Structure formats: C-alpha cells, structure tokens
JSON list of C-alpha atoms in Angstrom, two decimals:
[
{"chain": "A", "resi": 1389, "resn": "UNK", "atom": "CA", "xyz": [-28.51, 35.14, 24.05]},
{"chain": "A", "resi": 1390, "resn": "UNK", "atom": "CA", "xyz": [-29.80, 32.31, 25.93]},
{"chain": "A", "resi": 1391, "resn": "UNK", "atom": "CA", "xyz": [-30.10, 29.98, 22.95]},
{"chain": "A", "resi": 1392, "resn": "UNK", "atom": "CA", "xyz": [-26.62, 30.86, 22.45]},
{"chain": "A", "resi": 1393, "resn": "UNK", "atom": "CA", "xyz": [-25.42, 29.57, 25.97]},
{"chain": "A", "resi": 1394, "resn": "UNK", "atom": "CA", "xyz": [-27.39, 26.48, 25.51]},
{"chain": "A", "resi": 1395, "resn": "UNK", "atom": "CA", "xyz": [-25.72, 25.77, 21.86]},
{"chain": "A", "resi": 1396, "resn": "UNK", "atom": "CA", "xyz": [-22.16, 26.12, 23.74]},
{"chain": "A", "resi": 1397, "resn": "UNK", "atom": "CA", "xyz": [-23.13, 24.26, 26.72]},
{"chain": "A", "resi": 1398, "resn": "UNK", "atom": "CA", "xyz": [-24.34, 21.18, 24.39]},
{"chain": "A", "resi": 1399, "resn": "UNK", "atom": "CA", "xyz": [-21.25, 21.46, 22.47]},
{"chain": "A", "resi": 1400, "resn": "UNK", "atom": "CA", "xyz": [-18.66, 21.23, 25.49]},
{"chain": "A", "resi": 1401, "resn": "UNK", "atom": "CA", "xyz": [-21.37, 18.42, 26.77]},
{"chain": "A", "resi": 1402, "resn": "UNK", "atom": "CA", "xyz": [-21.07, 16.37, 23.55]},
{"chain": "A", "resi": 1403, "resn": "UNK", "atom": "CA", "xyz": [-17.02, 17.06, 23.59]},
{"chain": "A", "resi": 1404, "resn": "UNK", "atom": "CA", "xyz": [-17.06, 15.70, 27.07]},
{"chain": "A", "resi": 1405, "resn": "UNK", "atom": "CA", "xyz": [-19.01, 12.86, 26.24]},
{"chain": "A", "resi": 1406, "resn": "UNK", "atom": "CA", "xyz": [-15.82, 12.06, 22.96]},
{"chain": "A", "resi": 1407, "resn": "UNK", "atom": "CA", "xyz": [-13.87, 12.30, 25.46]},
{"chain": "A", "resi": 1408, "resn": "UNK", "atom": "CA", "xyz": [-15.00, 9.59, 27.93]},
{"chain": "A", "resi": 1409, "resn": "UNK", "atom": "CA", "xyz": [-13.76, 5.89, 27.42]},
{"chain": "A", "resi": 1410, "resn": "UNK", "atom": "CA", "xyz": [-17.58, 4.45, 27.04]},
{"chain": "A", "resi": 1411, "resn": "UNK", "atom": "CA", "xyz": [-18.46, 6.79, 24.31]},
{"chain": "A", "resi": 1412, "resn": "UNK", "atom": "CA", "xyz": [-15.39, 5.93, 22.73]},
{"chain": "A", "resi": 1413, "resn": "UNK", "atom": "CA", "xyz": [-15.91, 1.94, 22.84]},
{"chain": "A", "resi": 1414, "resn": "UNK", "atom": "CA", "xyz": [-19.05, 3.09, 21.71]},
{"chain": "A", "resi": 1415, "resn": "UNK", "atom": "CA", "xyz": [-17.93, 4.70, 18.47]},
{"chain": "A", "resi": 1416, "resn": "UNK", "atom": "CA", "xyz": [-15.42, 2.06, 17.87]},
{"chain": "A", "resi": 1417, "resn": "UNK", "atom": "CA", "xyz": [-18.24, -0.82, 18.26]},
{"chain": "A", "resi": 1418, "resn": "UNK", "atom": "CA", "xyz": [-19.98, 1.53, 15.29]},
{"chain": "A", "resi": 1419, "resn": "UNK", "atom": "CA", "xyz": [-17.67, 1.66, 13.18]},
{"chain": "A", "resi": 1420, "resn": "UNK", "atom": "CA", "xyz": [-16.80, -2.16, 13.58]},
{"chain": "A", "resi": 1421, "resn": "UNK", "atom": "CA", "xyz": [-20.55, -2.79, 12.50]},
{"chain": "A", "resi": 1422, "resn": "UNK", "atom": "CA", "xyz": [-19.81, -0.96, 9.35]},
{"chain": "A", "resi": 1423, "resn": "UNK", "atom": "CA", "xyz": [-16.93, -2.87, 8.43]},
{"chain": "A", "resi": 1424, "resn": "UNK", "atom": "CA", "xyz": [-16.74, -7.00, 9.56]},
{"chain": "A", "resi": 1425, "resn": "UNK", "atom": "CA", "xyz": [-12.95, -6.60, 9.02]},
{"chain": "A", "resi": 1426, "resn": "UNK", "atom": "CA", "xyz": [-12.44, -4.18, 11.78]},
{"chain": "A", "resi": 1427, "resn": "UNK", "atom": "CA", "xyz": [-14.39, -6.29, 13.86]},
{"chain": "A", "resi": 1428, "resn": "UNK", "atom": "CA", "xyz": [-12.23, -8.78, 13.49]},
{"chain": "A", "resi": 1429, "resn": "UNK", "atom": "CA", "xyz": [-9.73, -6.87, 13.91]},
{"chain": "A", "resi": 1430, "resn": "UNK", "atom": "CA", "xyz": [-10.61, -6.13, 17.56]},
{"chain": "A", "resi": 1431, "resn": "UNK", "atom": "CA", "xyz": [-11.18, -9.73, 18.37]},
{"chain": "A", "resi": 1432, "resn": "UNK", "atom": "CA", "xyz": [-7.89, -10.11, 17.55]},
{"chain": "A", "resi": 1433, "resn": "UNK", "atom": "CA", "xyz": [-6.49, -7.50, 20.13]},
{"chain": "A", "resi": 1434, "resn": "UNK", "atom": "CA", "xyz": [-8.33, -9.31, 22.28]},
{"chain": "A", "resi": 1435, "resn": "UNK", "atom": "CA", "xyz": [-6.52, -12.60, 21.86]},
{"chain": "A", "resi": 1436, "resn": "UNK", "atom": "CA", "xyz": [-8.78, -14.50, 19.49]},
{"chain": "A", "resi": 1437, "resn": "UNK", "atom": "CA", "xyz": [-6.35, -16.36, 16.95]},
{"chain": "A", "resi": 1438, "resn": "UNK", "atom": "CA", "xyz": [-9.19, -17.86, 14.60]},
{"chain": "A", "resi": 1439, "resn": "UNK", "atom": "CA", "xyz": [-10.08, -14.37, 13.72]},
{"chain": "A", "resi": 1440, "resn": "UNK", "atom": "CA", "xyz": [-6.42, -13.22, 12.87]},
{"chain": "A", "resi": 1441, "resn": "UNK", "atom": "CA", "xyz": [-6.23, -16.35, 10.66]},
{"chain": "A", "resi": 1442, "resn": "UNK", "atom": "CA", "xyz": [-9.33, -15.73, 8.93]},
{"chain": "A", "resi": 1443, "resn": "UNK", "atom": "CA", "xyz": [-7.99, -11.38, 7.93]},
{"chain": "A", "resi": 1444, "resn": "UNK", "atom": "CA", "xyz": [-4.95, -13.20, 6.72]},
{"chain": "A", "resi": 1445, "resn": "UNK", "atom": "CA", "xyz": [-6.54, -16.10, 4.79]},
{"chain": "A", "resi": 1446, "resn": "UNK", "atom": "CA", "xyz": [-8.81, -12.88, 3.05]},
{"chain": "A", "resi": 1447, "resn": "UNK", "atom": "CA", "xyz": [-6.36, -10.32, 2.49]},
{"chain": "A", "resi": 1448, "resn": "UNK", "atom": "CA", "xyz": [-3.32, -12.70, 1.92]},
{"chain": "A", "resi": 1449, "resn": "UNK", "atom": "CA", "xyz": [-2.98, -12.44, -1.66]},
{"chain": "A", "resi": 1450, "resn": "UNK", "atom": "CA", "xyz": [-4.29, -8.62, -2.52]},
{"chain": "A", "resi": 1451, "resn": "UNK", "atom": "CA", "xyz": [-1.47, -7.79, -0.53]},
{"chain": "A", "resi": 1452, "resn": "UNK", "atom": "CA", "xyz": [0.90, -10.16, -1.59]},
{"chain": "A", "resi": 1453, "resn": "UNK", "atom": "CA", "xyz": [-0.12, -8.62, -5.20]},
{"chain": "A", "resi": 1454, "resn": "UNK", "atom": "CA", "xyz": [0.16, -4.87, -4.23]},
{"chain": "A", "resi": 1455, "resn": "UNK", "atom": "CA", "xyz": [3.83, -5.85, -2.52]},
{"chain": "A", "resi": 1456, "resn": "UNK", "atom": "CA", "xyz": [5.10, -7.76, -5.55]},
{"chain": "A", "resi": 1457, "resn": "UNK", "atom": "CA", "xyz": [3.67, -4.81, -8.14]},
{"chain": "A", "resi": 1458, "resn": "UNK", "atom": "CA", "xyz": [5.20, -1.77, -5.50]},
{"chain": "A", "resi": 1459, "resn": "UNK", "atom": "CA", "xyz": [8.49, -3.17, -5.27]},
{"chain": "A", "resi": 1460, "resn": "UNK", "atom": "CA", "xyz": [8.63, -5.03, -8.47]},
{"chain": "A", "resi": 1461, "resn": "UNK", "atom": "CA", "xyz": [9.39, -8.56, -7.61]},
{"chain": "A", "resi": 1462, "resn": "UNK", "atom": "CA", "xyz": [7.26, -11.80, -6.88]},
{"chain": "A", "resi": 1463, "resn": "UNK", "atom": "CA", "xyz": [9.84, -13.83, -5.45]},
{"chain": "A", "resi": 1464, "resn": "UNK", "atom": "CA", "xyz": [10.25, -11.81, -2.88]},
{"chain": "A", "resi": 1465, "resn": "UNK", "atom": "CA", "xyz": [6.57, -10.03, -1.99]},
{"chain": "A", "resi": 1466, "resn": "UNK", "atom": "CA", "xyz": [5.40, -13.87, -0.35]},
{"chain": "A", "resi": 1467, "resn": "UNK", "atom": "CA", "xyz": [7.98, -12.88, 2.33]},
{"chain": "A", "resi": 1468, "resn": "UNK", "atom": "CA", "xyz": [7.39, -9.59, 2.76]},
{"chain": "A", "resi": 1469, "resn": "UNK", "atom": "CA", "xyz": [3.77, -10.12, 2.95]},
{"chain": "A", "resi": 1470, "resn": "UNK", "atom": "CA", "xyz": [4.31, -12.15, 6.19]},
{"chain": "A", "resi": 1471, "resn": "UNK", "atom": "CA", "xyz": [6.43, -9.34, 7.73]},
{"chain": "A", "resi": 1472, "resn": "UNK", "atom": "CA", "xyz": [3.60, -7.18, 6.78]},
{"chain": "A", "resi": 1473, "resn": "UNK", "atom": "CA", "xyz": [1.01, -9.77, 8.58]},
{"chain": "A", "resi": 1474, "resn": "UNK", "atom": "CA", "xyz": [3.53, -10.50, 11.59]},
{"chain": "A", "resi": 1475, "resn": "UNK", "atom": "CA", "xyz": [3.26, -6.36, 11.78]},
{"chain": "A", "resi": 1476, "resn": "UNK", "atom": "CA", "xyz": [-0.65, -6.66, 12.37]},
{"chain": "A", "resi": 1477, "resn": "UNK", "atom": "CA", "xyz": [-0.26, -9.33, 14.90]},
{"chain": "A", "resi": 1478, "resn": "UNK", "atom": "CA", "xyz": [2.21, -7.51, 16.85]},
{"chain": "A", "resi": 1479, "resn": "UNK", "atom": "CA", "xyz": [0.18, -3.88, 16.71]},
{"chain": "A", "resi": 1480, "resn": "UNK", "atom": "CA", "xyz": [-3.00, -5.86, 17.41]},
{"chain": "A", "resi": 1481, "resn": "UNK", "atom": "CA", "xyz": [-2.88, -4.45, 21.26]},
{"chain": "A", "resi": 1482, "resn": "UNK", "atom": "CA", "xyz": [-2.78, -0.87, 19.97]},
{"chain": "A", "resi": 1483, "resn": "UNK", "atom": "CA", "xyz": [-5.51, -1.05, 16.89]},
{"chain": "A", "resi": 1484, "resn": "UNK", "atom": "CA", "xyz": [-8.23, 1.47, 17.46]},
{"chain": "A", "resi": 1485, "resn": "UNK", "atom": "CA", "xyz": [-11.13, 1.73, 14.22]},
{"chain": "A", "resi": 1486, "resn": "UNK", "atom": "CA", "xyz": [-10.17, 4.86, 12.77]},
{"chain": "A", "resi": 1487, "resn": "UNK", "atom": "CA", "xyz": [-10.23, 3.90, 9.34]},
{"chain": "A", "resi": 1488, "resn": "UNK", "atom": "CA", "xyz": [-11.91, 0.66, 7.59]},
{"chain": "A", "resi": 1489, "resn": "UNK", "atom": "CA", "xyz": [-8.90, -2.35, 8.05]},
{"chain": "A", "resi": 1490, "resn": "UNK", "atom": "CA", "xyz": [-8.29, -2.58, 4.68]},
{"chain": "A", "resi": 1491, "resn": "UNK", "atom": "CA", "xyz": [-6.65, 0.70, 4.60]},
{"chain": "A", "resi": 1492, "resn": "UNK", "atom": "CA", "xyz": [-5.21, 0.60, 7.98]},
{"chain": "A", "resi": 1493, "resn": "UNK", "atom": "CA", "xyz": [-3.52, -2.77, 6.20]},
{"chain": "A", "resi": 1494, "resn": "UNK", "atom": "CA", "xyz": [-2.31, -1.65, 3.06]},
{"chain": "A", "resi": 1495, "resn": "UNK", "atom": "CA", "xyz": [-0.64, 1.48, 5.05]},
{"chain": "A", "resi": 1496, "resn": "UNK", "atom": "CA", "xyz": [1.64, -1.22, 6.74]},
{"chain": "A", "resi": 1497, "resn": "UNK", "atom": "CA", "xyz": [2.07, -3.36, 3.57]},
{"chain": "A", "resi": 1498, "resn": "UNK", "atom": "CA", "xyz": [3.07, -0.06, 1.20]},
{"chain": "A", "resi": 1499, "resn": "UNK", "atom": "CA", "xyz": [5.64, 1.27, 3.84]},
{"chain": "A", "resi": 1500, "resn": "UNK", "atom": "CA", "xyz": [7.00, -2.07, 4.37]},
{"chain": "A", "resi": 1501, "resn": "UNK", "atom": "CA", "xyz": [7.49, -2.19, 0.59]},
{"chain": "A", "resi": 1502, "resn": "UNK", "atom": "CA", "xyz": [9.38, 1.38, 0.79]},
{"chain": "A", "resi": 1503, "resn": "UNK", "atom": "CA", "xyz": [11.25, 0.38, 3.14]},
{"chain": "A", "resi": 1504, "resn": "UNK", "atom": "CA", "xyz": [12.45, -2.82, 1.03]},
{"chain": "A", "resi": 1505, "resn": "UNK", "atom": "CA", "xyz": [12.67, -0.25, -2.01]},
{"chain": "A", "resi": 1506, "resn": "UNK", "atom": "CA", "xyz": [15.44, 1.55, 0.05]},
{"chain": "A", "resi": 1507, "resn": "UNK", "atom": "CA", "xyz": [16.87, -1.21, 1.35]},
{"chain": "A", "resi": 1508, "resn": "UNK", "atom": "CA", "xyz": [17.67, -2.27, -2.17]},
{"chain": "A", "resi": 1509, "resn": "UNK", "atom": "CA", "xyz": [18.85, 1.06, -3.49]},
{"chain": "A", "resi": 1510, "resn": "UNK", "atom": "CA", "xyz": [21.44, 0.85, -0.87]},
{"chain": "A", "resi": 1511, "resn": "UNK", "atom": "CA", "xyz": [22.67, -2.30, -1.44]},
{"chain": "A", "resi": 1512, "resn": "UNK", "atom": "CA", "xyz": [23.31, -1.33, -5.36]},
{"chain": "A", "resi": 1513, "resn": "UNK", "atom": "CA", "xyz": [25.26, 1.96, -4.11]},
{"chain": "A", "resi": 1514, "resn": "UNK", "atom": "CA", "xyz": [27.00, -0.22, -1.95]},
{"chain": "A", "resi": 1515, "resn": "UNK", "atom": "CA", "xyz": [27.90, -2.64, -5.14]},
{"chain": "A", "resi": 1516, "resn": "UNK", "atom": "CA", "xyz": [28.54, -0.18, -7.35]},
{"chain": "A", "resi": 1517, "resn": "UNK", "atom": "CA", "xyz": [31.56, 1.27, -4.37]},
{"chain": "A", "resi": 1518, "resn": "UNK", "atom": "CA", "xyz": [32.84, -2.06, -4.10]},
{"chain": "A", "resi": 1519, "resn": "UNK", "atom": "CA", "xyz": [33.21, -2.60, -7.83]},
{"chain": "A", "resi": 1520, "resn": "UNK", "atom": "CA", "xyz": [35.09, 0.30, -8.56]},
{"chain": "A", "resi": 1521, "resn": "UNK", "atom": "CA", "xyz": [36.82, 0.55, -5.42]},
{"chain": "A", "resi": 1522, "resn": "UNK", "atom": "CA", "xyz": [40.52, 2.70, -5.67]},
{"chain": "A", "resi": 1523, "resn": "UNK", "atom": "CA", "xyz": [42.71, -0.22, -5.10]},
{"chain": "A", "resi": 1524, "resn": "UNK", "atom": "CA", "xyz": [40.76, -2.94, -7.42]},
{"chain": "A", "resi": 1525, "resn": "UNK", "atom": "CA", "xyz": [42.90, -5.02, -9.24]},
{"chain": "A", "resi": 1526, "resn": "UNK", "atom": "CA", "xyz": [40.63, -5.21, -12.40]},
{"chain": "A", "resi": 1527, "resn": "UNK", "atom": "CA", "xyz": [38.50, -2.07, -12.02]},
{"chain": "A", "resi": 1528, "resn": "UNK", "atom": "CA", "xyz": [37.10, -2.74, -15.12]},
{"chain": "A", "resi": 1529, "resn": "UNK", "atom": "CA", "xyz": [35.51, -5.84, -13.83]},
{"chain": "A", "resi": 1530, "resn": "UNK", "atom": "CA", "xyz": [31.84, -6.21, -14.98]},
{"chain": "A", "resi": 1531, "resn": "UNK", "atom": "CA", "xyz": [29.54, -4.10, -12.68]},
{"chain": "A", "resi": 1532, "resn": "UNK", "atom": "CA", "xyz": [26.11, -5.47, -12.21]},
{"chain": "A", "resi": 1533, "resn": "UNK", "atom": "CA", "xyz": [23.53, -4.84, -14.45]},
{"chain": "A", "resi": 1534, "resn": "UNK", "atom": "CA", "xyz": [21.07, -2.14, -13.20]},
{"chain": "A", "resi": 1535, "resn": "UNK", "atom": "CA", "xyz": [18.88, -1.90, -15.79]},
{"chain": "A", "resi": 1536, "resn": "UNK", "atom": "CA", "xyz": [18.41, -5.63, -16.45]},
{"chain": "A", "resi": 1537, "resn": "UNK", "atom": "CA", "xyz": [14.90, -7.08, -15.56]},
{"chain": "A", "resi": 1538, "resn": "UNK", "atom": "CA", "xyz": [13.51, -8.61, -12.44]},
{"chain": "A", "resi": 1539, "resn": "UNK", "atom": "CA", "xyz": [11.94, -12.06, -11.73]},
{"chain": "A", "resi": 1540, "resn": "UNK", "atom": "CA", "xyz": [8.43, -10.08, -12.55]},
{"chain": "A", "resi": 1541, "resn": "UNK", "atom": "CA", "xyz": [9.00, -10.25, -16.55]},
{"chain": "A", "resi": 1542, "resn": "UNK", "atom": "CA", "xyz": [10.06, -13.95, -16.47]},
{"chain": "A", "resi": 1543, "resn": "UNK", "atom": "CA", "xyz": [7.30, -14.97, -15.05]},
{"chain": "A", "resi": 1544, "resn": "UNK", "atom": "CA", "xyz": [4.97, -13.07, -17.30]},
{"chain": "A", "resi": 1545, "resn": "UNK", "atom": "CA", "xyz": [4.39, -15.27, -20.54]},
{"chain": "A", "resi": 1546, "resn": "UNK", "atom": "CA", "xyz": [2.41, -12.55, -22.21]},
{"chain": "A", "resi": 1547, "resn": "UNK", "atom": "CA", "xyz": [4.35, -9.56, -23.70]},
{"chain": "A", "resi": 1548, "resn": "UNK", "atom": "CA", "xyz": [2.01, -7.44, -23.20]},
{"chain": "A", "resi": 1549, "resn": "UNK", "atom": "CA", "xyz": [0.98, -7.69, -19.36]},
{"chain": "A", "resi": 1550, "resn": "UNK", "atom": "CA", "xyz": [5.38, -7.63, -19.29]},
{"chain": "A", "resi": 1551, "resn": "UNK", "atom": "CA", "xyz": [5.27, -4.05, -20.93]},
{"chain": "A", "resi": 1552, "resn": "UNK", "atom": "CA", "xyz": [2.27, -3.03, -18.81]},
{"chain": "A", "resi": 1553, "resn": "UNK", "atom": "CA", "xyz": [4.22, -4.23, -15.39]},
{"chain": "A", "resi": 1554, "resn": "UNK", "atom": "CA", "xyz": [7.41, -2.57, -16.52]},
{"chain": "A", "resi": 1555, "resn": "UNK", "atom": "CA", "xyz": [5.79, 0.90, -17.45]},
{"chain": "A", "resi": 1556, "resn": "UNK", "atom": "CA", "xyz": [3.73, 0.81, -13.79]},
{"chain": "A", "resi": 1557, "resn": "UNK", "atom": "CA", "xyz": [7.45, -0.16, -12.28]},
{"chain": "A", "resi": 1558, "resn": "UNK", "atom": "CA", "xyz": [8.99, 2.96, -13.97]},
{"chain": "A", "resi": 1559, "resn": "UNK", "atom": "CA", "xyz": [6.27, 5.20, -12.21]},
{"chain": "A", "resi": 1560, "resn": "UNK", "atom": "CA", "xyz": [6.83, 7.43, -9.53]},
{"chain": "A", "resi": 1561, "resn": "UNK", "atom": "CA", "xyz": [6.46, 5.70, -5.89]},
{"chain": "A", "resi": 1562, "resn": "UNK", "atom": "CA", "xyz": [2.67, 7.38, -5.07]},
{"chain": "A", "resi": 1563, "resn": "UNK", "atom": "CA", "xyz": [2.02, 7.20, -8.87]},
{"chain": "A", "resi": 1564, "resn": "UNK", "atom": "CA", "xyz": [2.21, 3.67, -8.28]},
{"chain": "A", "resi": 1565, "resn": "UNK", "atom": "CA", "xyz": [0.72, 2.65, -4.78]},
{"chain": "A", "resi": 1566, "resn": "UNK", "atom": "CA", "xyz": [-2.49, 4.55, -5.84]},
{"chain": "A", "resi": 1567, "resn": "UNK", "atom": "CA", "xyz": [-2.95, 3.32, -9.50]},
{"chain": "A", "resi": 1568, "resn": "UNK", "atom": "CA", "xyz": [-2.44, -0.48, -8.38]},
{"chain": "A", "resi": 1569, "resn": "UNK", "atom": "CA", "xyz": [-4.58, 0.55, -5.45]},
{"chain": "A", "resi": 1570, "resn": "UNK", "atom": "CA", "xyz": [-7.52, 1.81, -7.98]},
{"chain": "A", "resi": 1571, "resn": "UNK", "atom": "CA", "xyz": [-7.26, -1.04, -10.56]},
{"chain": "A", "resi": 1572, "resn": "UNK", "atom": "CA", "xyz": [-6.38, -4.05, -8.84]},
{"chain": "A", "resi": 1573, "resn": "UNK", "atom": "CA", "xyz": [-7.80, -3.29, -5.56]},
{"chain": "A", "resi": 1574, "resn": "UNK", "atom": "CA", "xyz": [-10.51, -1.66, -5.69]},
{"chain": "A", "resi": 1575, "resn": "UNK", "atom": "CA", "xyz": [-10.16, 1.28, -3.32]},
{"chain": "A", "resi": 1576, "resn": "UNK", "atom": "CA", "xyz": [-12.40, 4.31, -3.02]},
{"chain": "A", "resi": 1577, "resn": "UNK", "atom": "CA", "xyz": [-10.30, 7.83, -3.97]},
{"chain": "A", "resi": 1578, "resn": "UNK", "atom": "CA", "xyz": [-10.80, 8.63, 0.34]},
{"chain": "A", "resi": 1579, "resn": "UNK", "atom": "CA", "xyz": [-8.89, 5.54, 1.42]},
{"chain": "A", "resi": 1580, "resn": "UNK", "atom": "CA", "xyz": [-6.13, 5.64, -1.24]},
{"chain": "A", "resi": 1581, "resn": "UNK", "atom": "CA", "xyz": [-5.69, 9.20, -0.06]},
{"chain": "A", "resi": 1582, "resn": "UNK", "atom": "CA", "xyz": [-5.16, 8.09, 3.45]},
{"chain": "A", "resi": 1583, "resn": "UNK", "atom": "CA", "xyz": [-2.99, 5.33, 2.22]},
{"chain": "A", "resi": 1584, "resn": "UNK", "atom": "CA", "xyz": [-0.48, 7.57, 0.25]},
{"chain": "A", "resi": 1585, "resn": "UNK", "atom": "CA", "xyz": [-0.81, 10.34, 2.44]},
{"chain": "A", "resi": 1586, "resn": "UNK", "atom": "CA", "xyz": [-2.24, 12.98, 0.38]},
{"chain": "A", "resi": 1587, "resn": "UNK", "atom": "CA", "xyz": [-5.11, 15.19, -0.10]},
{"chain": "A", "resi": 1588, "resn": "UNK", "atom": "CA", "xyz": [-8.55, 13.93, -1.93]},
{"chain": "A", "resi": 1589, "resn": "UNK", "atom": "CA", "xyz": [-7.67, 15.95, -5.19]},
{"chain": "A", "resi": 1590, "resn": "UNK", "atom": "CA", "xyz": [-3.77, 15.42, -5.22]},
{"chain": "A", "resi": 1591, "resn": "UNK", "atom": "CA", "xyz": [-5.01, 11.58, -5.28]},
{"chain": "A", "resi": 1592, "resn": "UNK", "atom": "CA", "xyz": [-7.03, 11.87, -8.26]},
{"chain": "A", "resi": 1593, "resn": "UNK", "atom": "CA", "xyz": [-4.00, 14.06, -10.32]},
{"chain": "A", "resi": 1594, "resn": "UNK", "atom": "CA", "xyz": [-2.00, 10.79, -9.12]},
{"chain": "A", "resi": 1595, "resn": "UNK", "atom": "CA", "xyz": [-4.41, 8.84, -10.46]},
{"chain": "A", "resi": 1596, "resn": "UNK", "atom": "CA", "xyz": [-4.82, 10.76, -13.81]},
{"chain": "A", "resi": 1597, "resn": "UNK", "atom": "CA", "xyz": [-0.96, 11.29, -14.77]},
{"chain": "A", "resi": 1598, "resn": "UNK", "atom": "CA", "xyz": [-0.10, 7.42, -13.71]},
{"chain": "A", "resi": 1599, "resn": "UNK", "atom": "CA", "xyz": [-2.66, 6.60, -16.39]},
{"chain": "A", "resi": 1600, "resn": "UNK", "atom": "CA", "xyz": [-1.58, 9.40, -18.93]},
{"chain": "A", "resi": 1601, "resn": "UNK", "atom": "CA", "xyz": [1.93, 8.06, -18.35]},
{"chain": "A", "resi": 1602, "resn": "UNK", "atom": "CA", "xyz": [1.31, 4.90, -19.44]},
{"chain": "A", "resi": 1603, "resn": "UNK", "atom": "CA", "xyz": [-0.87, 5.43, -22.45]},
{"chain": "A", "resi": 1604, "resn": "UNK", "atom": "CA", "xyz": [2.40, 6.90, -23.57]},
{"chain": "A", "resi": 1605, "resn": "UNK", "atom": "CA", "xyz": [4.23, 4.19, -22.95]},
{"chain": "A", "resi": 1606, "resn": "UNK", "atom": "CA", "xyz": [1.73, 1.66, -24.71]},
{"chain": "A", "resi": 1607, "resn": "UNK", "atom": "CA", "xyz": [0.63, 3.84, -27.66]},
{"chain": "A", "resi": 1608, "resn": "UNK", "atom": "CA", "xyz": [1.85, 0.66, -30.11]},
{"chain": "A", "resi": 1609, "resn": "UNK", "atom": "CA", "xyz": [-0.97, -1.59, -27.96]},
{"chain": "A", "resi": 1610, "resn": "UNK", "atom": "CA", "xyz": [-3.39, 1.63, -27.55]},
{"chain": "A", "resi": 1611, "resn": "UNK", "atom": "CA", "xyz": [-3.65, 1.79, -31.55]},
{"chain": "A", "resi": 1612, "resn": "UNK", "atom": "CA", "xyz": [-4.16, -2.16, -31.93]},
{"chain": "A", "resi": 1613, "resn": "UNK", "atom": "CA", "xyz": [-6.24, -2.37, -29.65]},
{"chain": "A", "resi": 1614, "resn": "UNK", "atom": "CA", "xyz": [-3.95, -4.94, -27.50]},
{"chain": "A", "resi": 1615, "resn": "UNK", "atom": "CA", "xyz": [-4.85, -2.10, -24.32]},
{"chain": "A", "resi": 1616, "resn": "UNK", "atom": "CA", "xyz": [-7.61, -2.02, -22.52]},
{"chain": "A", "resi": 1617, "resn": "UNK", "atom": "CA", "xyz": [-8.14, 0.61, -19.91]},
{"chain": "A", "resi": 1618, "resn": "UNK", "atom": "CA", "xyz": [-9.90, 0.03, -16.62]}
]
C-alpha cells in the first residue's frame, strides 16, 4: 500500500515538474539538440535574422517542389513558397518544438497550397457563371477549357515524367501530399502522418493506393520498363 502512495506521489511530482516553465525550456532545449533545424528555429523567435535566412536558403526549394507538385503549377509555387516562408517569420514568436521543423514546415506549406487549390476552384465556378450568365448575348461563347493542361507539362520535355506528374495531379488531395512527401522528400511514415493529419496506418493505405493508382495509370511504361518505382 505504501509503494502504491509513493508511485502516485512521484507521478503528480513528475506532472508538476511538465508543468513548470524551466522543465519545459528544458524539454524544448532537448528536442532542439535532436534536430539543428528546430534550433534554429528558436533563434529565430528570438530575433536572430541570419538563422531565418539560413532555414530558408535549406528548405527553399523542397518546398517550392512539394507546392508546385500539390497544386500543380510551377509558375506559381515560387510565390507561394514565400507566403509559406513569410508565414514562419511571422509565427516565429509562437514556435514551441513539438515536432522536428521540417514537419512543422511542410504543415504550413501543404495548407497554404489547399488553400490556393480552393481559391482556384472558385474562381472557375465563378467563370463558368459568368460565361453562361441568363442575359449573355452569345451564350454559346467559348467557356474556358477545364481540362486543358497547366504550365507543369510544358515545362516537362520528357513524356514520361509529363504522364507521371499528371497521374500524381489526378490523385486525391492526402493521396498526394503524402506520396510526394515519401518519394521526393524523404519523410518518415510518423511525420507524414502528422502532416496530413491522419493516423500511422491510414498513412501507409495512403501511401499504398497512391502508388497502386498510378501503376494503373502507367501500365504502358510499367511493361517497357520506362517506370521505375521508388
């Protein structure tokens, strides 16, 4: 019974001790050791500038590459990618090491990329209102082209890298955050969980039916042997 009373007492000590602000730098300092980026990170909350421009010289173009591959556009992931840095900068003050930066980073550059995603589904409804309006003169006026392809295939020489980028486009939105994640990033299955917000397993099915999907899609390069999978 005694040991018992000790066990709780040590628990509610060590809960206390969580609790209190010096444990807590504590932690964070930890966790900082274990990954240079966070520590940089918190040198940046604390005003240093050289730091900030060192994260963005690093992670620059991975997430100028997971932008332009999310939303399926080059042209325009270079500015989006700044918002997405601007974003750090201005959350600096609040950053706590919960997570290792990378994925606190790629959280902020995948929802700014939904949110462009949106943005851009509007603006078609929107077109497609205007262009067959009640009172247009010509409502049989050409309406613009939905299905025509973005700035992504022209600048893609090589048919085949075109067919791959078009059949990871056509996946679903988590489908493909976590499969660009995995193969172009290099992301453990934990942090592309917390990036798409879902469970360790439901990552992995992600994973597995993104790359079932497209082995459909390129069966004609699977069989020549065009495809190689990562």
């Amino acid at each position: 019974m005694k040991s018992r009373r000790n066990r709780c007492c040590y628990v509610r000590h060590v809960r206390n001790l969580e609790r209190a602000p010096v444990f807590a730098t504590l932690l964070r300092a930890m966790s900082a050791n274990l990954d240079p980026d966070a520590a940089l990170m918190l040198q940046v909350r604390d005003g240093d500038r050289t730091a900030f421009e060192t994260l963005v010289e690093k992670y620059k173009q991975p997430v100028v590459n997971l932008v332009a591959r999310t939303i399926g556009d080059f042209t325009e992931a270079e500015d989006i990618a700044q918002h997405v840095f601007v974003q750090v900068y201005k959350s600096a003050h609040r950053y706590e090491v919960t997570a290792k930066f990378s994925t606190w980073l790629f959280t902020i550059a995948r929802n700014l990329s939904l949110n462009e995603i949106r943005r851009r589904s509007r603006h078609r409804a929107d077109s497609l209102d205007e262009t067959f309006a009640d009172d247009d003169v010509n409502p049989m006026r050409q309406a613009p082209d939905l299905q025509t392809t973005g700035p992504t295939e022209h600048l893609l020489r090589d048919e085949l890298e075109a067919k791959v980028e078009e059949a990871i486009a056509d996946l679903p939105e988590k489908q493909r955050t976590a499969l660009l994640m995995c193969r172009h990033e290099e992301f453990s299955y934990e942090e592309i969980a917390r990036v798409v917000g879902c469970s360790l397993s439901a990552t992995k099915s992600l994973i597995h039916r993104a790359r079932e999907t497209l082995k459909e899609r390129l069966k004609p390069y699977l069989r020549s042997g065009a495809w190689r999978e990562d």
